mmCIF file of C-alpha atoms and ligand atoms in Angstrom:
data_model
loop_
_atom_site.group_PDB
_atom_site.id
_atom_site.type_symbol
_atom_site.label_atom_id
_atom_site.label_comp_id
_atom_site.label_asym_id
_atom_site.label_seq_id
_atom_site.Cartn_x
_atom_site.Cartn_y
_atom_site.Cartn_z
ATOM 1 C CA UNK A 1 56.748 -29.626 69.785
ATOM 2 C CA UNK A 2 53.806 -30.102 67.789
ATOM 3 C CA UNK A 3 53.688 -29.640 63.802
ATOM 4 C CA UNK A 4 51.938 -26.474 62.949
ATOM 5 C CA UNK A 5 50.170 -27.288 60.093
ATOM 6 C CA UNK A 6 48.878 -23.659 59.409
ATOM 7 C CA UNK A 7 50.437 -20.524 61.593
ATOM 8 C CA UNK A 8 48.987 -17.113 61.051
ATOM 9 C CA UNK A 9 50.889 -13.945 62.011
ATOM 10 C CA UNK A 10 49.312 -10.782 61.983
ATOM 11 C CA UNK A 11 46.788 -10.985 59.339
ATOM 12 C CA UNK A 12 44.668 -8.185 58.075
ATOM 13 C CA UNK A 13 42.086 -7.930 55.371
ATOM 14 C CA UNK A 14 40.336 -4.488 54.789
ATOM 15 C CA UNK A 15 37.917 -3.867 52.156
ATOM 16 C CA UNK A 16 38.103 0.063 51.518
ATOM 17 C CA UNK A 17 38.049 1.761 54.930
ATOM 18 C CA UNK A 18 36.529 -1.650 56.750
ATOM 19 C CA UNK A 19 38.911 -3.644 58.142
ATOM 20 C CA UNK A 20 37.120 -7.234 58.482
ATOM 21 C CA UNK A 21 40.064 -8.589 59.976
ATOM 22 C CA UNK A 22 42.509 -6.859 62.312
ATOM 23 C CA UNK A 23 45.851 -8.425 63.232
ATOM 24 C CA UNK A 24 44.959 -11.963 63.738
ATOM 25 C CA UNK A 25 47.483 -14.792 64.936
ATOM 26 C CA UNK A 26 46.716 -18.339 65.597
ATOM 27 C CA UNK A 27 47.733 -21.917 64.733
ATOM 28 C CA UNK A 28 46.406 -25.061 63.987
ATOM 29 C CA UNK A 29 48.776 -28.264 64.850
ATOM 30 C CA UNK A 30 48.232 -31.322 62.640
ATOM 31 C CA UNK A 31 45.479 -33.605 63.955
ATOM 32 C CA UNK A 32 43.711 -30.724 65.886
ATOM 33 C CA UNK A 33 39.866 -30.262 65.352
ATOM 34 C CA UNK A 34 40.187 -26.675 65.407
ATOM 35 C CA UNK A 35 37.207 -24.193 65.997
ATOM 36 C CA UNK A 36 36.635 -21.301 64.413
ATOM 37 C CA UNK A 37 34.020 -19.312 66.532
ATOM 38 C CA UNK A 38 32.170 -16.389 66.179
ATOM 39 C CA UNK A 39 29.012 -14.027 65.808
ATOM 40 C CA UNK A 40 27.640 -13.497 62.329
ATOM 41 C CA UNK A 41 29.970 -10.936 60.608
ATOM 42 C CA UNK A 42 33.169 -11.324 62.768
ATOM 43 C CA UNK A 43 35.658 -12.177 60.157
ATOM 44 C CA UNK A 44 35.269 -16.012 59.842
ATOM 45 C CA UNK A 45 35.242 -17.058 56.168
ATOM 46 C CA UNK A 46 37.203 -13.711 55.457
ATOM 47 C CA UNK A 47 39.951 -15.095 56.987
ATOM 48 C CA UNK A 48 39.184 -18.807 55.658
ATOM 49 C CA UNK A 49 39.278 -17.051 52.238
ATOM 50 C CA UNK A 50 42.990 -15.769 52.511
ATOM 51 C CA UNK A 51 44.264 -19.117 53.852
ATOM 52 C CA UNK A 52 42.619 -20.282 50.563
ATOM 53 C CA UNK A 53 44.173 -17.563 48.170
ATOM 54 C CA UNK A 54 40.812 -16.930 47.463
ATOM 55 C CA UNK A 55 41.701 -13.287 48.435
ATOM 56 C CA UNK A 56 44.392 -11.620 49.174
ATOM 57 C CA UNK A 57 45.351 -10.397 52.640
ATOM 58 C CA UNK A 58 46.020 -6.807 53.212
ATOM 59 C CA UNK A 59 49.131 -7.460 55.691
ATOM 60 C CA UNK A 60 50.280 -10.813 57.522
ATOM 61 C CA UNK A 61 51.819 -13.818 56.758
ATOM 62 C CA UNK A 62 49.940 -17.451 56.458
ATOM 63 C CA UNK A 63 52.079 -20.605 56.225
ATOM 64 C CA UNK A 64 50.773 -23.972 55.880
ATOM 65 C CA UNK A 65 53.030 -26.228 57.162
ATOM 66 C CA UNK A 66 56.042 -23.713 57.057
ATOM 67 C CA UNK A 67 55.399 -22.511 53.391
ATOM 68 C CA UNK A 68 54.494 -18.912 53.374
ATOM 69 C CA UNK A 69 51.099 -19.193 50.217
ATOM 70 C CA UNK A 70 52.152 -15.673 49.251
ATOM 71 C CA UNK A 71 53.830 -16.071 46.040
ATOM 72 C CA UNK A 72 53.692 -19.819 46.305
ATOM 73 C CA UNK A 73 52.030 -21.767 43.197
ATOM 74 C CA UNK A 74 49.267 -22.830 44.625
ATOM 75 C CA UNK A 75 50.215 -25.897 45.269
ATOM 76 C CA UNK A 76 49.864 -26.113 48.581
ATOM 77 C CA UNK A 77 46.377 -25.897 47.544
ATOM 78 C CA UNK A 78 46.314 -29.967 47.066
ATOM 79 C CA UNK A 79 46.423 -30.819 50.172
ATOM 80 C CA UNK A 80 43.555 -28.769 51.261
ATOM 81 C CA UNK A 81 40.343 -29.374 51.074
ATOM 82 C CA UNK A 82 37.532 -26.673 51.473
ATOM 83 C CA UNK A 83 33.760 -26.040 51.844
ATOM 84 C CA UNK A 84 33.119 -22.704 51.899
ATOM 85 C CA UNK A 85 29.343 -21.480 52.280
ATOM 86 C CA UNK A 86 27.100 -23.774 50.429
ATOM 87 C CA UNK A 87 28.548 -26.579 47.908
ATOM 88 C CA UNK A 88 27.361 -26.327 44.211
ATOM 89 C CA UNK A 89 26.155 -29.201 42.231
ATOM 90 C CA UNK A 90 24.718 -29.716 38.690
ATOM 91 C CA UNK A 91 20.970 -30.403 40.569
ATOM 92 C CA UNK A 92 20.226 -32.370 37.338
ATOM 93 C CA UNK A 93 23.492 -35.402 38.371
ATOM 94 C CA UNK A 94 23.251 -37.898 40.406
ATOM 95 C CA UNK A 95 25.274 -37.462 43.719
ATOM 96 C CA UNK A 96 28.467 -39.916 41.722
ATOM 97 C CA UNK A 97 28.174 -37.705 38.066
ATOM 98 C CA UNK A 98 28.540 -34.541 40.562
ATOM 99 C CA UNK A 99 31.888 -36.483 41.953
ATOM 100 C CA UNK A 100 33.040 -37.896 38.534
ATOM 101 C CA UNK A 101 32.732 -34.191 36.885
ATOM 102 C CA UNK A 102 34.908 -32.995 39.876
ATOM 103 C CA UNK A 103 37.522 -35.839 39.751
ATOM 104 C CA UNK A 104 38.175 -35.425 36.072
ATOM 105 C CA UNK A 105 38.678 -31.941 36.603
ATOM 106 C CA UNK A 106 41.615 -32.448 39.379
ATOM 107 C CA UNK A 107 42.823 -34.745 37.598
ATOM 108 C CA UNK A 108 43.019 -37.675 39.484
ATOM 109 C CA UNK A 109 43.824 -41.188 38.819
ATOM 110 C CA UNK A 110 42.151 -43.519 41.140
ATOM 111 C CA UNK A 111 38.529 -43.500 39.686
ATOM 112 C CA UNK A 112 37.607 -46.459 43.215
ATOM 113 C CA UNK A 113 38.472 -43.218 45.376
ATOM 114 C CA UNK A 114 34.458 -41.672 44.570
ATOM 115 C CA UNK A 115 33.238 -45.158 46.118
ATOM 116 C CA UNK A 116 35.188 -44.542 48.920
ATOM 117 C CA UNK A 117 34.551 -41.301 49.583
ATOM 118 C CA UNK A 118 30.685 -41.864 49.045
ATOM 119 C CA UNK A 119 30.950 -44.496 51.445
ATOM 120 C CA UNK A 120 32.560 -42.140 53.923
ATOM 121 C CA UNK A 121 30.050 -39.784 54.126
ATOM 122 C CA UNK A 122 27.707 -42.553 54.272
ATOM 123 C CA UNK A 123 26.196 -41.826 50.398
ATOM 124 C CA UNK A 124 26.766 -44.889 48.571
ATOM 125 C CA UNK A 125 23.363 -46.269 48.692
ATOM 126 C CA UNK A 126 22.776 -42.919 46.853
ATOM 127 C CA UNK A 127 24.849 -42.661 44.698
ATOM 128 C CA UNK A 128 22.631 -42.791 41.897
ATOM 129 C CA UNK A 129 20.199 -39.686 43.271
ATOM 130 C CA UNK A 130 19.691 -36.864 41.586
ATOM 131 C CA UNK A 131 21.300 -34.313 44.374
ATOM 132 C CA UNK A 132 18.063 -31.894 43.349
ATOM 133 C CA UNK A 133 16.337 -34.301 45.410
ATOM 134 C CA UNK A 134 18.644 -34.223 48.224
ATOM 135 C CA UNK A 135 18.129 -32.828 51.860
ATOM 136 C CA UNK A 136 20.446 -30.309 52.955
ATOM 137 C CA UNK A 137 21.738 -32.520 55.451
ATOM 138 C CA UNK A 138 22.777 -34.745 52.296
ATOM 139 C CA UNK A 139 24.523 -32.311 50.319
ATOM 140 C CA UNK A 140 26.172 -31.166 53.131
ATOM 141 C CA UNK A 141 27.769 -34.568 53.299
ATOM 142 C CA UNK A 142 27.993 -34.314 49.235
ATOM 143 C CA UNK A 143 30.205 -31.216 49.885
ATOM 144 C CA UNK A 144 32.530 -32.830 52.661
ATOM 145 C CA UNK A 145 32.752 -35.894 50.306
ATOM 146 C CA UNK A 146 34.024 -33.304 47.619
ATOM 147 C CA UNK A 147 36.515 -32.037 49.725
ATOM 148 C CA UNK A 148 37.761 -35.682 50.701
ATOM 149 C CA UNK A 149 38.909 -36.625 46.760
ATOM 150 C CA UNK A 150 42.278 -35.421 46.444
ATOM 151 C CA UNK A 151 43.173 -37.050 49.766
ATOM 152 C CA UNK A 152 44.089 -34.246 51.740
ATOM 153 C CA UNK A 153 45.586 -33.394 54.720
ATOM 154 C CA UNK A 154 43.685 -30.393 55.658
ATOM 155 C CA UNK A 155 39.823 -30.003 55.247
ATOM 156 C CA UNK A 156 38.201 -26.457 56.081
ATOM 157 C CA UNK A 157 34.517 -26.420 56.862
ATOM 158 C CA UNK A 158 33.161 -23.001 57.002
ATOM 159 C CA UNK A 159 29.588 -23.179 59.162
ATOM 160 C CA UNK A 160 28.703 -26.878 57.887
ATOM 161 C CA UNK A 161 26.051 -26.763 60.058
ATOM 162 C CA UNK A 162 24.045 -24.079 58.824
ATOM 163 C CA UNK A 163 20.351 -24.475 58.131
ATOM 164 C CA UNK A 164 20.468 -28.579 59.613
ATOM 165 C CA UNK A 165 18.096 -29.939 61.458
ATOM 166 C CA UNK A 166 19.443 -31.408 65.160
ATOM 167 C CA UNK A 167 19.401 -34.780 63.830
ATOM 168 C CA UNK A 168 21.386 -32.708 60.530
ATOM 169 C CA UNK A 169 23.563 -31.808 63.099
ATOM 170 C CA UNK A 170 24.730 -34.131 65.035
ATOM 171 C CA UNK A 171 25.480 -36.543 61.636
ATOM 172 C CA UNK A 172 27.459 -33.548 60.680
ATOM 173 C CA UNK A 173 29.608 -33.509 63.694
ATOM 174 C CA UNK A 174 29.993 -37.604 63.911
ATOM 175 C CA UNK A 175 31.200 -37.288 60.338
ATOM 176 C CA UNK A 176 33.922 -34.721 61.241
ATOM 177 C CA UNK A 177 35.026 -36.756 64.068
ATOM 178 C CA UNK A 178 35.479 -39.745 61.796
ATOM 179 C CA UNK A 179 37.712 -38.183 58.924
ATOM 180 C CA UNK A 180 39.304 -36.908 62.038
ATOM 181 C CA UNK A 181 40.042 -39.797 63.905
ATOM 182 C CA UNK A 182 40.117 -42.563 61.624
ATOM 183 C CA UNK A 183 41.698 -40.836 58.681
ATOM 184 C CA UNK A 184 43.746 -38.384 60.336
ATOM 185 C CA UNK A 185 42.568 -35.428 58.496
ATOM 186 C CA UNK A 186 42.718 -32.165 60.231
ATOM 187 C CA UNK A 187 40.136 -30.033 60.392
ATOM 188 C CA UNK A 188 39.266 -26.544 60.417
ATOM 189 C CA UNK A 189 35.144 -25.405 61.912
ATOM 190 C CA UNK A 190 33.748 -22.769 61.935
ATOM 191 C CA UNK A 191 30.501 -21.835 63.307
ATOM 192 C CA UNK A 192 28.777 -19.078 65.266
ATOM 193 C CA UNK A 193 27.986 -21.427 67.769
ATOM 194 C CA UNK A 194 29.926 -22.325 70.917
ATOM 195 C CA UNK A 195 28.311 -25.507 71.741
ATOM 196 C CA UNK A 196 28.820 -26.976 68.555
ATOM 197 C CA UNK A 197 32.195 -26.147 68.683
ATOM 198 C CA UNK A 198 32.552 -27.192 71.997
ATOM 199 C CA UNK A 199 31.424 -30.375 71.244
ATOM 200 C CA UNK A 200 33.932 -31.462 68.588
ATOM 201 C CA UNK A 201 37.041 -29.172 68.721
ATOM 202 C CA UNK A 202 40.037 -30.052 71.263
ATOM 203 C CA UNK A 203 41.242 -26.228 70.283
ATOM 204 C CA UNK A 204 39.300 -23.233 69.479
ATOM 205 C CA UNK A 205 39.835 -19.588 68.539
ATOM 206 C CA UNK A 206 37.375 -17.164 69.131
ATOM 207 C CA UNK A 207 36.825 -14.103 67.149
ATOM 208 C CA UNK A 208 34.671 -10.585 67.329
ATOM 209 C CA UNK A 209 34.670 -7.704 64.633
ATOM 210 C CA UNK A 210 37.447 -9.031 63.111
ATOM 211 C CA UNK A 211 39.547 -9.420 66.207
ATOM 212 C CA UNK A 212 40.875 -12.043 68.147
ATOM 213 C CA UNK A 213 39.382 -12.461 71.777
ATOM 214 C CA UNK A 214 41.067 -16.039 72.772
ATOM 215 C CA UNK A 215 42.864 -19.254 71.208
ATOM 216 C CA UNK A 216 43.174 -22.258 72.960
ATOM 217 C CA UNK A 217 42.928 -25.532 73.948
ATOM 218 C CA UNK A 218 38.484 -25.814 74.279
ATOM 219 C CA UNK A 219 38.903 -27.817 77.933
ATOM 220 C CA UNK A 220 41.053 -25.181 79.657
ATOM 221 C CA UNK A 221 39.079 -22.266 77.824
ATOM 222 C CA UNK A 222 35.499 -23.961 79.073
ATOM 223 C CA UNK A 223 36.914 -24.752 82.563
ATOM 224 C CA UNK A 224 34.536 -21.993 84.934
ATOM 225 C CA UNK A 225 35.620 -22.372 88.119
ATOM 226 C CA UNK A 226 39.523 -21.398 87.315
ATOM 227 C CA UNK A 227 38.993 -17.455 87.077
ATOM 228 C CA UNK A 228 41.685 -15.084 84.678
ATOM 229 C CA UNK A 229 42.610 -12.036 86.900
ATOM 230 C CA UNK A 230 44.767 -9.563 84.991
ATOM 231 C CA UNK A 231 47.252 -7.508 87.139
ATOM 232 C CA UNK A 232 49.252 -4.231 86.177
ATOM 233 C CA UNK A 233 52.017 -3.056 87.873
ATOM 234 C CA UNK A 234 55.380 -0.839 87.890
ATOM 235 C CA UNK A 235 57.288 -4.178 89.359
ATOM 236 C CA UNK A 236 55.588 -7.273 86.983
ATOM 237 C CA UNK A 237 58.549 -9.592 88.344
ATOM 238 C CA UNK A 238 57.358 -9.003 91.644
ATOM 239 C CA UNK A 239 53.917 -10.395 91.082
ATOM 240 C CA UNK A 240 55.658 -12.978 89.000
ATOM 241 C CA UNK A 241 57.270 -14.310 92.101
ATOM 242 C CA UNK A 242 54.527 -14.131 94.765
ATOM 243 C CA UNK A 243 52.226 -16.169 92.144
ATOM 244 C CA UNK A 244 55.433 -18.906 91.498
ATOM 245 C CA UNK A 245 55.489 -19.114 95.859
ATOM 246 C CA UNK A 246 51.810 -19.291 95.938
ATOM 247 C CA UNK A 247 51.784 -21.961 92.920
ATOM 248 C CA UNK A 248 49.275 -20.306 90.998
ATOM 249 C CA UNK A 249 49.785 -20.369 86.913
ATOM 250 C CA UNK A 250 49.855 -17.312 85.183
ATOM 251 C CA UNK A 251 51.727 -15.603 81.877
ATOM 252 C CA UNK A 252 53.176 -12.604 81.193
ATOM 253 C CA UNK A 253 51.458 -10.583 78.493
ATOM 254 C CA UNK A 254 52.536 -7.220 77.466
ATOM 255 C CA UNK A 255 51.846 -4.643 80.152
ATOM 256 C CA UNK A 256 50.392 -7.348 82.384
ATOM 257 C CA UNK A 257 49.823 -10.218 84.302
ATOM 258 C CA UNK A 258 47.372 -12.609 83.920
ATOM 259 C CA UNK A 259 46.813 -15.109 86.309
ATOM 260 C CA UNK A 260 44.528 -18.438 87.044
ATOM 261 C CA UNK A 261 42.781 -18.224 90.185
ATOM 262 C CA UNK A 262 40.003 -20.239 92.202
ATOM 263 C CA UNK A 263 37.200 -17.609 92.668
ATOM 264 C CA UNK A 264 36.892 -17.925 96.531
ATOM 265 C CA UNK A 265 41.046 -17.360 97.121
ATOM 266 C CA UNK A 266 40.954 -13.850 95.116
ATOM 267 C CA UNK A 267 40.056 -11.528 97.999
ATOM 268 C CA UNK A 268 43.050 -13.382 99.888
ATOM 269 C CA UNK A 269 45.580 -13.431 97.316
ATOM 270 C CA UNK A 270 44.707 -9.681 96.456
ATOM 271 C CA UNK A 271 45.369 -9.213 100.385
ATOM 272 C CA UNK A 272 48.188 -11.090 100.647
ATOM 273 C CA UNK A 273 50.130 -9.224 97.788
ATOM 274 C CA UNK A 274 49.037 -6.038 99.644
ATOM 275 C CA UNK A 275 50.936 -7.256 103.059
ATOM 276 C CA UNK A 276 53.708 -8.044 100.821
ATOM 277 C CA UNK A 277 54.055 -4.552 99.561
ATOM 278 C CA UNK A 278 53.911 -5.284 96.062
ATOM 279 C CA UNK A 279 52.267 -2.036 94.097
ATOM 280 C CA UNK A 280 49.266 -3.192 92.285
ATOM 281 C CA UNK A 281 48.025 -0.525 89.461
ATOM 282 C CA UNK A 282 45.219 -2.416 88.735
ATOM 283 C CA UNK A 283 43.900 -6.042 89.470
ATOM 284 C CA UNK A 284 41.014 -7.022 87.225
ATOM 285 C CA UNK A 285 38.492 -10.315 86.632
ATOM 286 C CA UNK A 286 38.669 -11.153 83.104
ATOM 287 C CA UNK A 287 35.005 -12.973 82.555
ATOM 288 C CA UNK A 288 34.647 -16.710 81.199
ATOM 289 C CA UNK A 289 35.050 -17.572 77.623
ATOM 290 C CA UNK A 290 30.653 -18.313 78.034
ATOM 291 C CA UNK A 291 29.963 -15.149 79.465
ATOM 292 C CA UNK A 292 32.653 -13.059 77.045
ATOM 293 C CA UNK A 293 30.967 -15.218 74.485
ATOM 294 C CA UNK A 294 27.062 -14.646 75.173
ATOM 295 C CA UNK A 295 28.176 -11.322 75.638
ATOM 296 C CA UNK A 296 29.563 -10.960 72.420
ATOM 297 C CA UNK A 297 26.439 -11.968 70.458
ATOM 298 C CA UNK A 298 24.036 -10.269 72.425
HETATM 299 N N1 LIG B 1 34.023 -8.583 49.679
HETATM 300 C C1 LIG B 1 33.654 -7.818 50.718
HETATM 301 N N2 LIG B 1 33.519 -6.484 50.597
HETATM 302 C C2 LIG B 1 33.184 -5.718 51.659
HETATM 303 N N3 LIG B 1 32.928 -6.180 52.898
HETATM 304 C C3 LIG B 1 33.037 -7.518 53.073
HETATM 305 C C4 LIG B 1 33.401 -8.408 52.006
HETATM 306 N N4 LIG B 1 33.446 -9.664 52.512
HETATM 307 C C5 LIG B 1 33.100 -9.571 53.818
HETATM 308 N N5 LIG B 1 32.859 -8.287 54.160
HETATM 309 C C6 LIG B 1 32.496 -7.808 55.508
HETATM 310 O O1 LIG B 1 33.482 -8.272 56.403
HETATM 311 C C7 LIG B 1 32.889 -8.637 57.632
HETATM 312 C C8 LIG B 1 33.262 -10.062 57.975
HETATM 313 O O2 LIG B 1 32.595 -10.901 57.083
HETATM 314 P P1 LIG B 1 32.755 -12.476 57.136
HETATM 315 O O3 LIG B 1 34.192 -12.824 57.115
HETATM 316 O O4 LIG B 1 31.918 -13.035 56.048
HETATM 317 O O5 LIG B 1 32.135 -12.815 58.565
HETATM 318 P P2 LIG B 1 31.676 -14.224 59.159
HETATM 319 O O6 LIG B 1 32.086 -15.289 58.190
HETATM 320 O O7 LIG B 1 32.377 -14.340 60.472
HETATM 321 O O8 LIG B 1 30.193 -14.149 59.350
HETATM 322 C C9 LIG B 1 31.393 -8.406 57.486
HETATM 323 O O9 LIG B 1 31.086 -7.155 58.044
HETATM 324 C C10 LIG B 1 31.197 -8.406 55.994
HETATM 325 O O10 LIG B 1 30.102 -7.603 55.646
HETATM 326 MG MG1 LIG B 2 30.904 -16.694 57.211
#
């Protein structure tokens, strides 16, 4: 089994009679480049927030790796690091004094570790900017380098993307894929585009008015011709065993079925069951993760 390195249960956050996020589970295993997609307004850095302990969640649990952060000290917090919305610097530093101020303030010990991390993000030759000067492509780097100091294990990366250029972007997501592969960070995107999720993330959730639609692994989830049909029944185990004969995959959800299908073999399998006198209640096409998506944001 694969270490979780952050499993939520159930979560919740509702700000008077809003609820922003409604009973959200999902986990992230340690090396994943997890996505966090979604329209504008679905819950995204709402729910980035809690796992911070920037707020507090109205019900659920959050561990990170198998500490519940409710009433922990915070200290989990050290091996996280976060860029939430736009990073803040003093415009007036160069790119290192914006780095130095931060690493005094954590405390840390190993003053060589803001050369490295401005070489990560490929800002040495920099260094001595004034970040007022900088593109937004470069402070975006300037924020994932601040979030690389304290070595962490974790990095969260709510919409790093926003307001880049192409060129912006695709720096951004070679970056990512670096600390990722060649450090072994884990990382957390989000982003309110599935392309740019698709691109980078091996598993993705995706989320609507503060709900969770699907969470999986991206290839499976962007795989069109393999069809979800969702069956109901007074007999599940039936349908359970006519899909095991016919070798088709499917799981059992609560009052359902749902199974993976090849488009063309529906209107046979749906006959077949028929012949076989299983009771269906209901048999329904449950639409592509593209199609649920664009759907979505319409
Ligand atoms: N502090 C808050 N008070 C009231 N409503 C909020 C607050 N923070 C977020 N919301 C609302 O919660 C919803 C989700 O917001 P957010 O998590 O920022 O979405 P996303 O990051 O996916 O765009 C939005 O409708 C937003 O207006
Ligand atoms: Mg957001």
């Amino acid at each position: 089994m694969k270490d979780k390195i952050l499993d939520i249960s159930n979560l919740c956050k509702n700000f008077g009679d809003f609820t922003a996020v409604n009973d959200i589970s999902l986990h992230v295993n340690k090396g994943d480049i997890y996505g966090f997609l979604g329209p504008n307004g679905a819950g995204k850095s709402t729910t980035l927030r809690m796992v911070l302990g920037l707020i507090k969640p109205s019900n659920g649990v959050i561990l990170i790796n198998g500490e519940n952060i409710s009433g922990s000290k915070r200290k989990y917090l050290n091996s996280i690091g976060a860029l939430i919305e736009k990073p803040d610097f003093y415009k007036n530093l160069s790119a290192f004094d914006n780095l130095k101020i931060l690493y005094k303030m954590s405390r840390l010990k190993n003053i060589n570790k803001i050369k490295d991390v401005l070489n990560e993000v490929d800002l040495w030759d920099k260094r001595n900017q004034k970040v007022g000067g900088f593109s937004q492509g470069m402070k975006q780097r300037l924020g994932i380098a601040q979030t690389l100091i304290h070595d962490p294990s974790l990095i969260i990366l709510d919409e790093p993307s926003n307001g880049l250029d192409p060129q912006g972007q695709a720096d951004m997501r070679s970056l990512i894929l670096k600390i990722n592969k060649e450090m072994g960070i884990t990382v957390i995107i989000s982003s309110h585009i599935l392309s740019e999720i698709e691109k980078i993330s091996n598993r993705m959730v995706v989320i609507n008015n503060g709900q969770k639609i699907v969470e999986g692994n991206v290839e499976e989830l962007m795989q069109n011709e393999l069809l979800k049909v969702s069956f109901k029944s007074s007999d599940l185990k039936l349908i359970g065993s006519f899909l095991t004969n016919k070798k088709i995959q499917y799981e059992n959800k609560n009052d359902c079925i749902i199974a993976q299908i090849n488009q063309e073999n529906i209107p046979q399998i749906l006959k077949q069951m028929v012949e076989s006198n299983i009771s269906i209640s209901e048999a329904k096409q449950m639409r592509t993760l593209e199609e649920l998506f664009l759907g979505l944001i319409k």
